[in-house]
Short mmCIF file of C-alpha atoms and ligand atoms in Angstrom, two decimals:
data_model
loop_
_atom_site.label_atom_id
_atom_site.label_comp_id
_atom_site.label_asym_id
_atom_site.label_seq_id
_atom_site.Cartn_x
_atom_site.Cartn_y
_atom_site.Cartn_z
CA UNK I 1 6.88 -11.74 -20.80
CA UNK I 2 10.48 -11.83 -19.54
CA UNK I 3 12.23 -15.10 -20.16
CA UNK I 4 12.98 -17.54 -17.46
CA UNK I 5 16.15 -19.09 -18.57
CA UNK I 6 16.69 -22.74 -17.71
CA UNK I 7 19.50 -21.49 -15.49
CA UNK I 8 19.24 -21.05 -11.81
CA UNK I 9 21.42 -19.59 -9.07
CA UNK I 10 22.33 -21.60 -6.04
CA UNK I 11 22.92 -19.45 -3.03
CA UNK I 12 24.80 -21.29 -0.15
CA UNK I 13 24.92 -19.84 3.22
CA UNK I 14 24.92 -20.55 6.87
CA UNK I 15 21.57 -19.77 8.51
CA UNK I 16 21.08 -18.11 11.91
CA UNK I 17 21.46 -21.48 13.64
CA UNK I 18 24.75 -22.18 11.80
CA UNK I 19 23.15 -24.85 9.52
CA UNK I 20 24.17 -24.95 5.87
CA UNK I 21 21.47 -23.96 3.47
CA UNK I 22 21.23 -23.78 -0.33
CA UNK I 23 18.61 -21.70 -1.98
CA UNK I 24 17.98 -22.17 -5.69
CA UNK I 25 16.52 -19.19 -7.53
CA UNK I 26 15.38 -19.08 -11.18
CA UNK I 27 17.28 -16.61 -13.39
CA UNK I 28 15.20 -14.33 -15.56
CA UNK I 29 16.63 -12.34 -18.49
CA UNK I 30 15.07 -9.31 -20.25
CA UNK I 31 16.02 -7.96 -23.62
CA UNK I 32 18.45 -5.52 -21.99
CA UNK I 33 19.55 -4.65 -18.49
CA UNK I 34 20.72 -6.66 -15.51
CA UNK I 35 19.74 -10.36 -15.06
CA UNK I 36 17.14 -10.90 -12.37
CA UNK I 37 16.92 -13.44 -9.63
CA UNK I 38 13.35 -14.52 -9.24
CA UNK I 39 12.60 -14.42 -5.50
CA UNK I 40 8.80 -14.62 -5.82
CA UNK I 41 8.72 -18.20 -4.40
CA UNK I 42 11.39 -17.61 -1.78
CA UNK I 43 9.04 -17.31 1.16
CA UNK I 44 6.88 -20.24 -0.01
CA UNK I 45 9.80 -22.51 -0.70
CA UNK I 46 12.35 -21.47 1.93
CA UNK I 47 10.56 -19.25 4.46
CA UNK I 48 12.71 -16.13 3.89
CA UNK I 49 11.75 -12.59 2.82
CA UNK I 50 14.18 -10.33 0.97
CA UNK I 51 15.06 -6.84 2.44
CA UNK I 52 15.40 -3.91 0.08
CA UNK I 53 14.08 -0.63 1.41
CA UNK I 54 13.93 1.96 -1.37
CA UNK I 55 13.82 -0.92 -3.88
CA UNK I 56 17.52 -0.25 -4.97
CA UNK I 57 17.97 -3.84 -6.20
CA UNK I 58 14.39 -4.88 -6.83
CA UNK I 59 12.45 -5.26 -10.12
CA UNK I 60 8.87 -4.71 -9.06
CA UNK I 61 7.47 -5.80 -12.37
CA UNK I 62 8.10 -6.72 -16.00
CA UNK I 63 7.64 -3.80 -18.45
CA UNK I 64 8.16 -3.24 -22.20
CA UNK I 65 7.77 0.56 -22.04
CA UNK I 66 10.96 2.26 -20.95
CA UNK I 67 14.61 1.24 -20.61
CA UNK I 68 17.18 3.06 -18.52
CA UNK I 69 20.90 2.32 -18.30
CA UNK I 70 21.95 4.66 -15.58
CA UNK I 71 25.70 3.96 -15.85
CA UNK I 72 25.76 4.84 -19.55
CA UNK I 73 23.18 7.60 -19.33
CA UNK I 74 20.78 5.90 -21.76
CA UNK I 75 16.98 6.38 -21.76
CA UNK I 76 14.80 4.54 -24.41
CA UNK I 77 11.03 4.62 -24.88
CA UNK I 78 10.00 1.47 -26.69
CA UNK I 79 13.49 1.23 -27.95
CA UNK I 80 13.79 4.85 -29.24
CA UNK I 81 16.35 7.16 -27.68
CA UNK I 82 15.01 10.11 -25.76
CA UNK I 83 17.10 12.57 -27.73
CA UNK I 84 15.73 11.32 -31.08
CA UNK I 85 12.20 11.57 -29.75
CA UNK I 86 12.78 14.95 -28.25
CA UNK I 87 14.24 16.41 -31.41
CA UNK I 88 12.18 14.51 -34.07
CA UNK I 89 8.71 13.82 -32.57
CA UNK I 90 6.06 15.73 -30.91
CA UNK I 91 4.57 15.05 -27.51
CA UNK I 92 1.41 13.35 -28.79
CA UNK I 93 3.54 11.00 -31.01
CA UNK I 94 5.37 10.02 -27.83
CA UNK I 95 2.13 9.51 -26.00
CA UNK I 96 0.95 7.20 -28.76
CA UNK I 97 4.30 5.31 -28.66
CA UNK I 98 4.26 4.88 -24.89
CA UNK I 99 0.63 3.66 -25.03
CA UNK I 100 0.72 1.51 -28.13
CA UNK I 101 4.30 0.40 -28.52
CA UNK I 102 4.86 1.92 -31.94
CA UNK I 103 5.13 5.40 -33.41
CA UNK I 104 1.79 6.31 -35.17
CA UNK I 105 1.61 6.36 -38.96
CA UNK I 106 -0.12 9.48 -40.52
CA UNK I 107 -3.64 8.09 -40.18
CA UNK I 108 -3.14 6.85 -36.60
CA UNK I 109 -1.56 10.15 -35.66
CA UNK I 110 -4.55 12.10 -37.02
CA UNK I 111 -7.03 9.74 -35.24
CA UNK I 112 -5.16 9.98 -31.88
CA UNK I 113 -4.71 13.76 -32.10
CA UNK I 114 -8.36 14.05 -32.90
CA UNK I 115 -9.45 11.96 -29.87
CA UNK I 116 -7.20 14.00 -27.52
CA UNK I 117 -8.45 17.31 -28.83
CA UNK I 118 -12.06 16.34 -28.28
CA UNK I 119 -11.53 15.36 -24.66
CA UNK I 120 -9.71 18.57 -23.41
CA UNK I 121 -12.75 20.18 -21.88
CA UNK I 122 -13.85 19.56 -18.32
CA UNK I 123 -17.33 18.72 -17.05
CA UNK I 124 -18.61 22.20 -16.30
CA UNK I 125 -19.55 21.27 -12.76
CA UNK I 126 -15.93 20.37 -12.04
CA UNK I 127 -15.18 24.05 -12.11
CA UNK I 128 -17.06 24.44 -8.86
CA UNK I 129 -14.34 22.37 -7.21
CA UNK I 130 -11.80 25.08 -7.73
CA UNK I 131 -13.86 27.73 -5.89
CA UNK I 132 -13.74 25.48 -2.78
CA UNK I 133 -9.93 25.85 -2.55
CA UNK I 134 -8.18 28.70 -0.73
CA UNK I 135 -6.83 31.24 -3.18
CA UNK I 136 -3.34 30.54 -1.92
CA UNK I 137 -3.62 26.72 -2.23
CA UNK I 138 -0.59 25.10 -3.75
CA UNK I 139 -1.63 24.03 -7.35
CA UNK I 140 -0.38 20.50 -6.63
CA UNK I 141 -2.98 20.28 -3.87
CA UNK I 142 -5.56 21.32 -6.36
CA UNK I 143 -4.24 18.73 -8.90
CA UNK I 144 -4.57 15.88 -6.35
CA UNK I 145 -8.09 16.89 -5.43
CA UNK I 146 -9.49 17.68 -8.87
CA UNK I 147 -7.90 14.66 -10.65
CA UNK I 148 -9.19 12.42 -7.92
CA UNK I 149 -12.57 14.02 -8.36
CA UNK I 150 -12.68 13.02 -12.03
CA UNK I 151 -13.80 9.59 -10.84
CA UNK I 152 -16.99 11.11 -9.63
CA UNK I 153 -17.75 12.59 -13.11
CA UNK I 154 -16.80 10.02 -15.66
CA UNK I 155 -18.59 6.94 -14.60
CA UNK I 156 -18.48 5.48 -18.13
CA UNK I 157 -14.69 4.90 -17.90
CA UNK I 158 -14.29 3.40 -14.41
CA UNK I 159 -14.57 -0.36 -15.31
CA UNK I 160 -11.03 -1.34 -15.52
CA UNK I 161 -11.87 -4.84 -16.93
CA UNK I 162 -13.27 -3.17 -20.16
CA UNK I 163 -10.49 -2.33 -22.61
CA UNK I 164 -12.70 0.42 -24.23
CA UNK I 165 -13.31 2.12 -20.91
CA UNK I 166 -9.65 1.90 -20.06
CA UNK I 167 -8.80 3.59 -23.34
CA UNK I 168 -11.36 6.28 -22.81
CA UNK I 169 -10.03 6.90 -19.26
CA UNK I 170 -6.48 7.14 -20.59
CA UNK I 171 -7.39 9.57 -23.35
CA UNK I 172 -9.49 11.70 -20.84
CA UNK I 173 -6.58 11.89 -18.42
CA UNK I 174 -3.91 12.89 -20.98
CA UNK I 175 -6.31 15.36 -22.62
CA UNK I 176 -7.76 17.02 -19.48
CA UNK I 177 -4.63 17.31 -17.50
CA UNK I 178 -3.36 20.64 -19.13
CA UNK I 179 -6.84 22.06 -18.67
CA UNK I 180 -6.90 21.14 -14.99
CA UNK I 181 -3.43 22.49 -14.50
CA UNK I 182 -4.01 25.81 -16.27
CA UNK I 183 -7.25 26.29 -14.27
CA UNK I 184 -5.33 25.78 -11.06
CA UNK I 185 -2.94 28.54 -12.13
CA UNK I 186 -5.77 30.96 -13.25
CA UNK I 187 -7.57 30.37 -10.01
CA UNK I 188 -4.49 31.26 -8.02
CA UNK I 189 -4.03 34.54 -9.88
CA UNK I 190 -7.72 35.39 -9.99
CA UNK I 191 -8.06 35.41 -13.84
CA UNK I 192 -10.94 33.79 -15.68
CA UNK I 193 -10.52 30.22 -16.75
CA UNK I 194 -9.52 29.88 -20.37
CA UNK I 195 -11.28 27.02 -22.20
CA UNK I 196 -9.24 24.85 -24.60
CA UNK I 197 -9.02 25.77 -28.26
CA UNK I 198 -9.08 22.91 -30.88
CA UNK I 199 -7.07 24.83 -33.42
CA UNK I 200 -3.89 24.52 -31.23
CA UNK I 201 -1.49 21.62 -30.78
CA UNK I 202 -1.15 20.15 -27.31
CA UNK I 203 1.67 22.35 -26.04
CA UNK I 204 0.24 25.44 -27.65
CA UNK I 205 -3.17 24.84 -26.15
CA UNK I 206 -1.48 24.58 -22.70
CA UNK I 207 0.31 27.88 -23.14
CA UNK I 208 -2.96 29.43 -24.37
CA UNK I 209 -4.92 28.18 -21.34
CA UNK I 210 -2.13 29.38 -19.04
CA UNK I 211 -1.42 32.82 -20.43
CA UNK I 212 -4.22 33.97 -22.66
CA UNK I 213 -7.05 36.17 -21.29
CA UNK I 214 -10.49 36.49 -22.88
CA UNK I 215 -10.07 40.21 -23.59
CA UNK I 216 -7.33 39.93 -26.23
CA UNK I 217 -5.66 37.59 -28.72
CA UNK I 218 -2.79 35.56 -27.36
CA UNK I 219 0.29 35.75 -29.61
CA UNK I 220 1.64 32.22 -29.81
CA UNK I 221 5.49 32.07 -29.63
CA UNK I 222 6.46 29.03 -31.75
CA UNK I 223 9.74 28.68 -29.98
CA UNK I 224 8.11 28.65 -26.62
CA UNK I 225 5.47 26.13 -27.87
CA UNK I 226 8.22 23.90 -29.21
CA UNK I 227 10.16 24.14 -25.92
CA UNK I 228 7.04 23.26 -23.90
CA UNK I 229 6.46 20.34 -26.26
CA UNK I 230 10.02 19.16 -25.75
CA UNK I 231 9.78 19.55 -21.94
CA UNK I 232 6.63 17.34 -22.02
CA UNK I 233 8.41 14.78 -24.01
CA UNK I 234 11.47 14.72 -21.64
CA UNK I 235 9.19 14.14 -18.67
CA UNK I 236 6.70 11.73 -20.41
CA UNK I 237 7.95 8.54 -18.74
CA UNK I 238 10.83 7.31 -16.59
CA UNK I 239 10.36 3.59 -15.91
CA UNK I 240 9.48 2.49 -12.33
CA UNK I 241 10.05 5.84 -10.49
CA UNK I 242 8.32 6.62 -7.17
CA UNK I 243 5.11 8.16 -8.72
CA UNK I 244 4.80 5.45 -11.47
CA UNK I 245 5.26 2.68 -8.90
CA UNK I 246 2.61 4.46 -6.73
CA UNK I 247 0.19 4.41 -9.62
CA UNK I 248 0.95 0.72 -10.21
CA UNK I 249 0.56 -0.13 -6.48
CA UNK I 250 -2.66 1.91 -6.22
CA UNK I 251 -3.98 0.23 -9.41
CA UNK I 252 -3.01 -3.22 -8.28
CA UNK I 253 -6.01 -3.24 -5.86
CA UNK I 254 -8.38 -2.63 -8.76
CA UNK I 255 -8.87 1.12 -7.89
CA UNK I 256 -10.17 3.31 -10.76
CA UNK I 257 -7.74 5.09 -13.08
CA UNK I 258 -8.54 8.60 -11.91
CA UNK I 259 -7.87 7.59 -8.32
CA UNK I 260 -4.57 5.91 -9.25
CA UNK I 261 -3.35 9.04 -11.12
CA UNK I 262 -4.21 11.22 -8.17
CA UNK I 263 -1.98 8.97 -6.05
CA UNK I 264 0.79 9.33 -8.63
CA UNK I 265 0.46 13.14 -8.45
CA UNK I 266 0.70 13.04 -4.72
CA UNK I 267 3.86 10.99 -4.89
CA UNK I 268 5.34 13.24 -7.50
CA UNK I 269 4.88 16.32 -5.28
CA UNK I 270 7.89 15.55 -2.93
CA UNK I 271 11.12 17.46 -3.43
CA UNK I 272 13.20 14.25 -4.01
CA UNK I 273 11.03 13.55 -7.13
CA UNK I 274 8.90 16.01 -9.12
CA UNK I 275 9.30 18.86 -6.57
CA UNK I 276 12.92 19.11 -7.43
CA UNK I 277 12.64 21.76 -10.22
CA UNK I 278 10.77 24.00 -7.77
CA UNK I 279 13.47 23.21 -5.16
CA UNK I 280 16.23 24.08 -7.67
CA UNK I 281 14.93 27.59 -8.24
CA UNK I 282 14.40 28.17 -4.54
CA UNK I 283 17.93 26.99 -3.90
CA UNK I 284 19.32 29.39 -6.54
CA UNK I 285 17.51 32.27 -4.98
CA UNK I 286 18.79 31.18 -1.57
CA UNK I 287 22.44 31.01 -2.77
CA UNK I 288 21.86 34.52 -4.17
CA UNK I 289 25.17 35.14 -5.96
CA UNK I 290 28.29 33.40 -7.30
CA UNK I 291 30.31 34.32 -4.31
CA UNK I 292 28.14 32.23 -1.99
CA UNK I 293 28.50 29.03 -4.09
CA UNK I 294 31.50 27.59 -2.19
CA UNK I 295 29.63 27.87 1.06
CA UNK I 296 26.75 25.94 -0.42
CA UNK I 297 28.85 23.32 -1.93
CA UNK I 298 30.53 22.89 1.46
CA UNK I 299 27.16 22.42 3.08
CA UNK I 300 25.95 19.91 0.46
CA UNK I 301 29.04 17.84 1.27
CA UNK I 302 28.58 18.01 5.06
CA UNK I 303 26.96 14.86 6.49
CA UNK I 304 25.58 16.73 9.41
CA UNK I 305 23.82 19.26 7.24
CA UNK I 306 20.55 18.26 5.51
CA UNK I 307 21.19 20.70 2.63
CA UNK I 308 21.60 19.01 -0.78
CA UNK I 309 22.30 20.48 -4.20
CA UNK I 310 18.84 20.27 -5.77
CA UNK I 311 18.88 19.19 -9.35
CA UNK I 312 21.94 17.04 -8.77
CA UNK I 313 22.11 13.23 -8.40
CA UNK I 314 19.68 10.51 -9.41
CA UNK I 315 18.85 7.14 -8.04
CA UNK I 316 19.45 5.54 -11.43
CA UNK I 317 21.62 7.83 -13.52
CA UNK I 318 25.36 7.73 -12.42
CA UNK I 319 26.26 9.61 -15.50
CA UNK I 320 24.88 12.74 -17.19
CA UNK I 321 21.07 12.51 -17.26
CA UNK I 322 20.33 12.18 -21.07
CA UNK I 323 17.24 14.32 -20.59
CA UNK I 324 19.37 17.01 -19.00
CA UNK I 325 21.55 17.36 -22.16
CA UNK I 326 18.50 18.15 -24.31
CA UNK I 327 16.97 20.33 -21.60
CA UNK I 328 20.20 22.35 -21.32
CA UNK I 329 20.14 23.09 -25.07
CA UNK I 330 16.38 23.95 -24.95
CA UNK I 331 17.10 26.23 -22.09
CA UNK I 332 19.56 28.27 -24.15
CA UNK I 333 17.18 28.44 -27.06
CA UNK I 334 14.32 29.71 -24.88
CA UNK I 335 16.48 32.34 -23.24
CA UNK I 336 17.77 33.57 -26.58
CA UNK I 337 14.26 33.68 -28.09
CA UNK I 338 13.03 35.74 -25.21
CA UNK I 339 15.94 38.07 -25.47
CA UNK I 340 17.52 37.29 -22.17
CA UNK I 341 20.97 38.75 -22.58
CA UNK I 342 21.87 37.66 -19.11
CA UNK I 343 19.77 36.04 -16.39
CA UNK I 344 21.56 36.22 -12.99
CA UNK I 345 19.95 32.98 -11.89
CA UNK I 346 20.96 31.19 -15.05
CA UNK I 347 24.53 32.48 -14.70
CA UNK I 348 24.49 31.28 -11.13
CA UNK I 349 23.20 27.87 -12.24
CA UNK I 350 25.90 27.51 -14.88
CA UNK I 351 28.63 28.39 -12.38
CA UNK I 352 27.14 25.96 -9.86
CA UNK I 353 27.07 23.23 -12.54
CA UNK I 354 30.72 23.95 -13.46
CA UNK I 355 31.97 23.94 -9.89
CA UNK I 356 29.97 20.87 -8.83
CA UNK I 357 31.21 18.87 -11.93
CA UNK I 358 34.72 19.61 -11.00
CA UNK I 359 34.35 18.82 -7.30
CA UNK I 360 35.72 15.44 -6.04
CA UNK I 361 32.71 14.79 -3.82
CA UNK I 362 30.32 15.05 -6.77
CA UNK I 363 32.71 13.21 -9.14
CA UNK I 364 33.20 10.28 -6.74
CA UNK I 365 29.49 9.96 -5.91
CA UNK I 366 28.62 10.37 -9.63
CA UNK I 367 26.24 13.20 -8.88
CA UNK I 368 25.48 14.93 -12.26
CA UNK I 369 22.85 17.50 -13.08
CA UNK I 370 19.44 15.93 -13.63
CA UNK I 371 16.55 17.08 -15.88
CA UNK I 372 15.19 19.32 -13.20
CA UNK I 373 18.31 21.39 -12.92
CA UNK I 374 17.38 23.16 -16.18
CA UNK I 375 13.66 22.89 -16.45
CA UNK I 376 13.07 25.31 -13.62
CA UNK I 377 15.16 27.95 -15.40
CA UNK I 378 13.21 27.48 -18.64
CA UNK I 379 9.91 27.74 -16.84
CA UNK I 380 10.97 30.86 -15.00
CA UNK I 381 11.93 32.42 -18.35
CA UNK I 382 8.59 31.53 -19.76
CA UNK I 383 6.86 33.36 -16.84
CA UNK I 384 5.62 30.21 -15.19
CA UNK I 385 5.53 30.64 -11.41
CA UNK I 386 7.63 28.34 -9.27
CA UNK I 387 4.55 26.68 -7.65
CA UNK I 388 3.48 25.47 -11.08
CA UNK I 389 6.75 23.68 -12.00
CA UNK I 390 5.76 20.28 -10.50
CA UNK I 391 2.32 20.65 -11.99
CA UNK I 392 3.84 20.79 -15.45
CA UNK I 393 5.81 17.63 -14.67
CA UNK I 394 2.47 15.99 -13.63
CA UNK I 395 0.91 17.05 -16.96
CA UNK I 396 3.81 15.48 -18.86
CA UNK I 397 4.10 12.30 -16.83
CA UNK I 398 0.30 11.44 -16.98
CA UNK I 399 0.93 9.43 -20.13
CA UNK I 400 3.67 7.44 -18.48
CA UNK I 401 1.51 6.75 -15.51
CA UNK I 402 -1.43 5.75 -17.76
CA UNK I 403 0.84 3.48 -20.06
CA UNK I 404 2.16 1.63 -16.93
CA UNK I 405 -1.16 1.32 -15.40
CA UNK I 406 -2.58 -0.13 -18.69
CA UNK I 407 0.41 -2.49 -18.94
CA UNK I 408 -0.11 -3.68 -15.39
CA UNK I 409 -3.94 -4.31 -15.80
CA UNK I 410 -3.25 -6.43 -18.90
CA UNK I 411 -0.48 -8.48 -17.30
CA UNK I 412 -2.05 -11.93 -16.65
CA UNK I 413 0.26 -12.51 -13.65
CA UNK I 414 -0.77 -9.27 -12.05
CA UNK I 415 -1.80 -9.44 -8.45
CA UNK I 416 -2.32 -6.90 -5.60
CA UNK I 417 1.13 -5.34 -4.62
CA UNK I 418 1.58 -6.27 -1.03
CA UNK I 419 5.21 -6.04 0.31
CA UNK I 420 6.26 -7.69 3.50
CA UNK I 421 8.53 -6.29 6.22
CA UNK I 422 11.36 -6.94 8.65
CA UNK I 423 9.51 -6.55 11.91
CA UNK I 424 11.60 -5.01 14.70
CA UNK I 425 8.84 -3.99 17.14
CA UNK I 426 7.79 -5.50 20.37
CA UNK I 427 7.33 -9.31 20.97
CA UNK I 428 3.97 -10.37 22.38
CA UNK I 429 3.46 -8.91 25.92
CA UNK I 430 0.77 -8.68 28.56
CA UNK I 431 -1.74 -5.86 28.26
CA UNK I 432 -0.99 -2.99 30.74
CA UNK I 433 -4.17 -1.51 32.44
CA UNK I 434 -4.30 2.24 32.70
CA UNK I 435 -3.59 2.28 36.46
CA UNK I 436 -0.29 0.44 35.93
CA UNK I 437 1.00 2.56 32.96
CA UNK I 438 4.07 4.71 33.65
N1 LIG V 501 23.65 16.89 -3.02
C1 LIG V 501 24.61 16.48 -2.19
N2 LIG V 501 24.87 15.12 -1.94
C2 LIG V 501 24.11 14.27 -2.53
C3 LIG V 501 23.09 14.66 -3.43
C4 LIG V 501 22.88 15.96 -3.73
N3 LIG V 501 22.01 16.47 -4.52
N4 LIG V 501 22.45 13.54 -3.95
C5 LIG V 501 22.96 12.55 -3.33
N5 LIG V 501 23.99 12.94 -2.51
C6 LIG V 501 24.88 12.07 -1.76
C7 LIG V 501 24.20 11.50 -0.51
O1 LIG V 501 24.38 12.29 0.64
C8 LIG V 501 24.85 10.15 -0.35
O2 LIG V 501 26.07 10.29 0.26
P1 LIG V 501 26.61 9.10 1.18
O3 LIG V 501 26.81 7.92 0.34
O4 LIG V 501 27.95 9.67 1.66
O5 LIG V 501 25.61 8.99 2.33
C9 LIG V 501 25.07 9.71 -1.77
O6 LIG V 501 25.22 10.94 -2.55
C10 LIG V 501 24.00 8.88 -2.38
O7 LIG V 501 22.76 9.55 -2.14
P2 LIG V 501 21.40 8.76 -1.86
O8 LIG V 501 20.42 9.74 -1.16
O9 LIG V 501 21.69 7.54 -1.17
O10 LIG V 501 20.89 8.51 -3.30
P3 LIG V 501 19.42 8.15 -3.72
O11 LIG V 501 19.50 7.37 -4.94
O12 LIG V 501 18.63 7.65 -2.55
O13 LIG V 501 18.85 9.65 -4.07
C11 LIG V 501 18.13 11.58 -5.16
C12 LIG V 501 18.64 10.14 -5.33
C13 LIG V 501 17.69 12.13 -6.45
C14 LIG V 501 16.85 11.60 -4.24
C15 LIG V 501 19.20 12.51 -4.50
O14 LIG V 501 20.37 12.47 -5.37
C16 LIG V 501 18.70 13.93 -4.24
O15 LIG V 501 18.24 14.14 -3.17
N6 LIG V 501 18.97 14.80 -5.26
C17 LIG V 501 18.45 16.19 -5.02
C18 LIG V 501 16.98 16.18 -5.48
C19 LIG V 501 16.78 16.08 -6.90
O16 LIG V 501 17.37 16.79 -7.73
N7 LIG V 501 15.75 15.22 -7.32
C20 LIG V 501 15.35 15.12 -8.68
C21 LIG V 501 15.67 13.71 -9.27
S1 LIG V 501 15.41 13.77 -11.03
C22 LIG V 501 13.71 13.94 -11.30
C23 LIG V 501 12.94 12.68 -11.03
O17 LIG V 501 13.14 11.67 -11.69
O18 LIG V 501 12.01 12.75 -10.13
#
């Protein structure tokens, strides 16, 4: 638990009636990061709410999982830097770390991998769900539906008070997500579903289920498998982002884990969050060629134009996104391995990055490329269709959602999340009968 220091902050102000008021708030300190003013008793003790739409200054919970320093561009999972994890671990190690707090030793690694491998198949009746979707359904729509539907199949892992059931639900979600995602893709293109193969690692298996067909052997490209694994690591968790906060809020009511993760997927779908990598590629296609870049930069800077440079800017990072540096490198490795001498969209992306990084507007507002600026280009080179980009993000982020959900359930101070509001609507008024309405 975060420490309440014996220090407190006194906030003196004149209230709306001009009377002097002093509010005393406890100060809490974590192991790193800004000091926190504890406002949890503010309403009870003083009758005030705080106002922070978008939670730009609000810690919604205590957490030991991930630390971000947006000014310095630092991202740590359980204390380990993202670049160390991305270059020295594999995705399942990172899953173990996020869930358990430590990297696994050899025996723990084998045990965990074995558990995951044996939960990758879906209940066969779940496959009927896919056939109910229109062929042109967005795969994220399928993900929200099918993941939510898991709660109707796995009744033995719905009791959130039972640690064993929570563990089973967590393993099932991490293990089944690639299968669900690959099946959404196969359904869209009209190919048979590919069942998971236990001989493959997590990322390999995902590539196999996405790209293999029953009629022939699928040649596994180790560079692509490694790149996929790295992409999964880079997206595994990111502190209290919109989808993770959604999972926590949904879970705070006691909802079952499958329903909570479906809520997280829905939140991730938006273009300001997980939908950004899809939006980056659409934007690059829209820009078309290098000559059009200045026009789009101008539009991005125009307050009266809703156009934004997708893949730029971040709520927390006011520096280079540390995930983007690894992703940029991986992007070049993948393109080289696939023999891309030149990809017009990549060249366009590099030029856009260069121009934006030199532009005063972007410099002053600290808008740097984020992780999604590069992931879309890698996915495209791998032959993954644009509509699947956010789905891959969801596959990777499932462990983060699950880790936060578990942490929340085990927090003894946990209660239902229930924000308040600044009401600006009508005051009480007399009911107007129909005959008198304008
Ligand atoms: N292009 C042009 N201007 C921008 C951009 C952009 N991509 N991002 C922010 N700004 C401007 C914005 O107009 C505002 O200007 P002003 O102060 O003059 O009103 C200022 O920068 C601050 O922006 P904000 O919208 O208040 O910042 P935010 O923290 O609410 O939004 C963001 C963060 C990620 C939603 C936003 O930067 C954005 O829309 N970026 C493009 C979408 C994107 O790439 N999202 C992926 C995020 S990384 C993946 C993830 O973690 O989900």
